Amino acid sequence: MRKLIVLALLLVVGFYVGWPAYSGYAIKTALDAGDADALARKVDFPQVRQSIRGPVLAEIQTRVGKLVDQFGPLLGLNRERVRMDDLQALVGETIDDVVTPRGVIDSYQSGRGIEVVVQREVMRRIDRQGGLTAFLDLPKEGGDGETGAGSGGLDLSQGLGGLIRSAQGRNLINDLTRQLGSSGILGGVDAPKGSGAAGQSVGAGAGGFGIDNIKSFAFDGPLAMEVGVARDVTATRPDVTATMAFEGFDWRLTRLVPQL
């Protein structure tokens, strides 16, 4: 009977400790080696993309909301005029394109967390579409509200409402967003490697991690566990919470929730 109990305990420890630890080691080895195929076998990328989408979108919505609250009264804008559905679609497309085996490896080896790379790419795509004003419900240029865009200056004859309908006014709004931080709406995501939260994100570099980097641990049901990890061993909170779950007869990474 005692041997059976010992054997059962060894099986439990192996299943809940040894096997997940091996999967974690395999993920890090794949990242260090740049092996996209090996990483794909240990990471459920559709679920990981979904888990990242919520925090990144919430951060963008919060910062856009603050921007509109700050400058809206001057420009006749409010939150209802922000096309959040279009922003949400852009975030989703960006995450689908960036959070891939190769994208995660490139992020890891470049020294930045994947959430930082996603944020920067969102900002690039917003800029390519014309800046924040592309996501505001504003009258089109050339309509009844056009305010002398060809006059060489800002036409204020129709007040601030006319300003935001001019090309110069739209450029002014977009310039203001870029002044809120080094990357516009998501200020701070271009912080130098190793400085601030962006520089300490999990995956920010191919350095080693130890037990001191683990800041929290909890079971999420009988076949899943959550591990909070911080890049900085002196941090009191994790930079990201990772979920390892037993699926497809293997322990795999299924969720990443960054603390933005």
Coordinates of C-alpha atoms in Angstrom, one line a residue:
M1 CA 0.0 0.0 0.0
R2 CA 2.8 2.4 0.9
K3 CA 4.5 1.8 -2.4
L4 CA 1.3 2.5 -4.2
I5 CA 0.8 5.8 -2.3
V6 CA 4.4 6.9 -3.1
L7 CA 3.9 5.9 -6.7
A8 CA 0.7 8.0 -6.9
L9 CA 2.4 11.0 -5.3
L10 CA 5.3 10.7 -7.8
L11 CA 2.8 10.6 -10.7
V12 CA 0.9 13.6 -9.4
V13 CA 4.1 15.6 -8.9
G14 CA 5.4 14.6 -12.3
F15 CA 2.1 15.6 -13.9
Y16 CA 1.6 18.9 -12.2
V17 CA 5.3 20.0 -11.7
G18 CA 7.7 18.1 -13.9
W19 CA 5.6 18.1 -17.1
P20 CA 4.6 21.8 -17.0
A21 CA 8.2 22.7 -16.1
Y22 CA 9.5 20.8 -19.1
S23 CA 7.0 22.6 -21.4
G24 CA 8.1 25.9 -20.0
Y25 CA 11.7 24.9 -20.7
A26 CA 10.8 23.8 -24.2
I27 CA 9.2 27.2 -24.8
K28 CA 12.2 29.1 -23.7
T29 CA 14.5 26.8 -25.7
A30 CA 12.4 27.4 -28.8
L31 CA 12.6 31.2 -28.2
D32 CA 16.3 31.2 -27.7
A33 CA 16.9 29.0 -30.8
G34 CA 14.4 30.9 -33.0
D35 CA 12.5 27.6 -33.6
A36 CA 9.0 28.7 -34.7
D37 CA 7.8 25.1 -35.3
A38 CA 8.8 24.0 -31.8
L39 CA 7.2 27.1 -30.3
A40 CA 3.9 26.5 -32.1
R41 CA 3.8 23.0 -30.7
K42 CA 3.9 24.3 -27.1
V43 CA 1.8 27.5 -27.5
D44 CA -1.9 27.7 -28.3
F45 CA -1.6 30.8 -30.4
P46 CA -5.4 31.4 -31.1
Q47 CA -6.1 31.4 -27.4
V48 CA -3.0 33.5 -26.6
R49 CA -4.1 36.1 -29.2
Q50 CA -7.5 36.3 -27.7
S51 CA -6.1 36.8 -24.2
I52 CA -3.9 39.7 -25.3
R53 CA -6.6 41.4 -27.3
G54 CA -8.7 42.4 -24.3
P55 CA -6.0 44.2 -22.3
V56 CA -4.5 46.0 -25.3
L57 CA -7.9 47.2 -26.5
A58 CA -8.8 48.4 -23.0
E59 CA -5.6 50.4 -22.8
I60 CA -6.2 52.0 -26.1
Q61 CA -9.8 52.8 -25.3
T62 CA -8.7 54.3 -21.9
R63 CA -6.0 56.5 -23.5
V64 CA -8.2 57.6 -26.4
G65 CA -11.0 58.5 -23.9
K66 CA -8.6 60.6 -21.8
L67 CA -7.4 62.3 -24.9
V68 CA -10.9 63.2 -26.0
D69 CA -11.8 64.3 -22.4
Q70 CA -8.7 66.6 -22.4
F71 CA -9.0 68.2 -25.8
G72 CA -12.7 67.5 -26.7
P73 CA -14.2 70.5 -25.0
L74 CA -11.9 72.8 -27.1
L75 CA -12.7 71.0 -30.3
G76 CA -16.4 70.1 -29.9
L77 CA -15.7 66.4 -29.5
N78 CA -16.9 63.7 -27.1
R79 CA -16.4 60.0 -26.6
E80 CA -19.5 59.2 -28.6
R81 CA -17.7 60.5 -31.7
V82 CA -14.9 58.0 -31.5
R83 CA -15.5 55.0 -33.7
M84 CA -14.4 52.3 -31.2
D85 CA -15.6 49.5 -33.4
D86 CA -13.0 50.5 -36.0
L87 CA -10.3 50.8 -33.4
Q88 CA -11.3 47.3 -32.1
A89 CA -11.0 45.9 -35.6
L90 CA -7.6 47.4 -36.1
V91 CA -6.4 46.0 -32.8
G92 CA -7.6 42.6 -33.7
E93 CA -6.0 42.6 -37.1
T94 CA -2.7 43.8 -35.6
I95 CA -2.7 41.1 -33.0
D96 CA -3.4 38.4 -35.6
D97 CA -0.5 39.6 -37.7
V98 CA 2.0 40.1 -34.8
V99 CA 1.3 37.4 -32.3
T100 CA 2.6 34.5 -34.3
P101 CA 5.4 32.0 -33.6
R102 CA 7.9 34.1 -35.7
G103 CA 6.5 37.4 -34.3
V104 CA 6.9 36.3 -30.7
I105 CA 10.4 35.0 -31.4
D106 CA 11.4 38.3 -33.0
S107 CA 9.9 40.2 -30.1
Y108 CA 11.8 38.1 -27.5
Q109 CA 15.1 38.3 -29.3
S110 CA 14.8 42.0 -29.9
G111 CA 14.5 42.7 -26.2
R112 CA 10.8 43.8 -26.0
G113 CA 7.7 42.1 -24.6
I114 CA 5.1 41.1 -27.2
E115 CA 2.5 43.5 -25.7
V116 CA 4.9 46.4 -26.4
V117 CA 5.4 45.3 -30.0
V118 CA 1.6 45.1 -30.5
Q119 CA 1.1 48.5 -29.0
R120 CA 3.8 50.0 -31.3
E121 CA 2.3 48.3 -34.4
V122 CA -1.2 49.6 -33.5
M123 CA 0.2 53.1 -33.3
R124 CA 1.9 52.7 -36.7
R125 CA -1.3 51.5 -38.3
I126 CA -3.3 54.4 -36.8
D127 CA -0.7 56.8 -38.2
R128 CA -0.9 55.1 -41.6
Q129 CA -4.7 55.6 -41.7
G130 CA -4.3 59.3 -41.0
G131 CA -3.9 59.5 -37.2
L132 CA -6.6 59.6 -34.6
T133 CA -8.9 61.8 -36.6
A134 CA -9.4 58.8 -39.0
F135 CA -11.3 57.2 -36.1
L136 CA -13.4 60.2 -35.2
D137 CA -16.9 60.7 -36.6
L138 CA -16.2 64.0 -38.3
P139 CA -17.6 65.6 -41.5
K140 CA -15.5 64.9 -44.6
E141 CA -13.2 67.5 -46.0
G142 CA -14.7 69.4 -48.9
G143 CA -18.3 69.3 -47.6
D144 CA -20.4 72.1 -46.3
G145 CA -18.2 72.6 -43.3
E146 CA -14.9 73.0 -45.3
T147 CA -13.1 75.9 -43.8
G148 CA -10.7 77.4 -46.3
A149 CA -8.0 74.7 -46.2
G150 CA -6.3 76.3 -49.2
S151 CA -5.9 79.7 -47.5
G152 CA -2.5 78.8 -46.0
G153 CA -3.7 79.0 -42.4
L154 CA -6.3 77.8 -40.0
D155 CA -9.6 79.3 -40.7
L156 CA -11.5 80.1 -37.5
S157 CA -14.3 81.9 -39.1
Q158 CA -16.7 79.1 -38.2
G159 CA -15.3 78.6 -34.7
L160 CA -13.6 75.5 -33.4
G161 CA -16.2 73.3 -34.9
G162 CA -14.9 74.5 -38.3
L163 CA -11.3 74.0 -37.3
I164 CA -11.7 70.2 -36.8
R165 CA -13.2 70.0 -40.3
S166 CA -10.2 71.5 -42.0
A167 CA -7.0 69.6 -43.0
Q168 CA -4.9 71.8 -40.8
G169 CA -7.2 71.2 -37.9
R170 CA -7.0 67.5 -38.3
N171 CA -3.2 67.7 -38.5
L172 CA -3.3 69.7 -35.3
I173 CA -5.3 67.1 -33.4
N174 CA -3.0 64.3 -34.6
D175 CA 0.1 66.3 -33.5
L176 CA -1.5 66.7 -30.1
T177 CA -1.9 63.0 -29.7
R178 CA 1.8 62.4 -30.5
Q179 CA 2.8 64.8 -27.8
L180 CA 1.1 62.7 -25.1
G181 CA 3.9 60.2 -25.2
S182 CA 6.8 58.9 -27.2
S183 CA 4.3 56.8 -29.2
G184 CA 1.3 58.9 -29.2
I185 CA -1.8 57.5 -27.6
L186 CA 0.1 54.6 -26.0
G187 CA 2.7 56.8 -24.5
G188 CA 5.8 55.2 -23.1
V189 CA 5.8 52.0 -25.2
D190 CA 9.1 53.1 -26.9
A191 CA 10.9 53.3 -23.6
P192 CA 14.6 52.2 -23.9
K193 CA 15.3 48.6 -23.2
G194 CA 15.7 47.9 -19.5
S195 CA 14.0 51.1 -18.3
G196 CA 10.5 51.3 -17.0
A197 CA 7.6 48.8 -17.4
A198 CA 8.1 48.5 -21.1
G199 CA 11.8 47.5 -20.7
Q200 CA 10.9 44.9 -18.0
S201 CA 8.2 43.1 -19.9
V202 CA 8.3 39.4 -19.9
G203 CA 10.0 38.2 -23.1
A204 CA 12.0 41.4 -23.2
G205 CA 15.3 39.7 -24.0
A206 CA 16.8 36.3 -24.0
G207 CA 18.1 36.5 -20.5
G208 CA 17.6 33.8 -18.0
F209 CA 14.7 33.5 -15.6
G210 CA 14.6 31.9 -12.2
I211 CA 12.3 31.2 -9.4
D212 CA 12.6 34.8 -8.2
N213 CA 10.9 36.0 -11.3
I214 CA 7.7 34.2 -10.4
K215 CA 5.5 36.6 -8.5
S216 CA 2.3 34.5 -8.2
F217 CA 0.9 31.0 -8.8
A218 CA -2.6 29.6 -8.7
F219 CA -4.5 26.7 -10.1
D220 CA -7.2 27.5 -12.5
G221 CA -9.2 24.3 -12.3
P222 CA -7.8 20.8 -12.2
L223 CA -6.0 21.0 -15.6
A224 CA -4.7 24.6 -15.7
M225 CA -2.4 26.8 -13.7
E226 CA -1.6 30.6 -13.7
V227 CA 1.9 31.9 -13.2
G228 CA 2.6 35.6 -12.8
V229 CA 6.1 36.5 -14.0
A230 CA 8.1 39.7 -13.8
R231 CA 11.2 40.6 -15.8
D232 CA 12.6 42.4 -12.7
V233 CA 13.3 40.1 -9.8
T234 CA 12.7 43.1 -7.4
A235 CA 9.2 43.8 -8.8
T236 CA 6.3 43.2 -6.4
R237 CA 3.8 42.5 -9.2
P238 CA 4.0 40.4 -12.3
D239 CA 4.4 42.0 -15.8
V240 CA 2.3 39.2 -17.3
T241 CA 0.2 36.3 -16.1
A242 CA 0.7 33.1 -18.2
T243 CA -1.7 30.2 -18.1
M244 CA -0.5 26.7 -18.7
A245 CA -3.2 24.2 -19.5
F246 CA -3.3 20.5 -20.3
E247 CA -4.8 20.1 -23.7
G248 CA -4.1 17.8 -26.6
F249 CA -2.3 15.4 -24.3
D250 CA 0.3 18.0 -23.5
W251 CA 0.9 21.0 -21.2
R252 CA 0.8 24.1 -23.4
L253 CA 0.8 27.9 -22.9
T254 CA -2.8 29.0 -23.6
R255 CA -3.1 32.6 -22.2
L256 CA -0.9 35.7 -21.7
V257 CA -2.5 38.6 -19.9
P258 CA -0.1 41.6 -19.8
Q259 CA -0.4 44.2 -17.0
L260 CA -0.5 47.4 -19.0

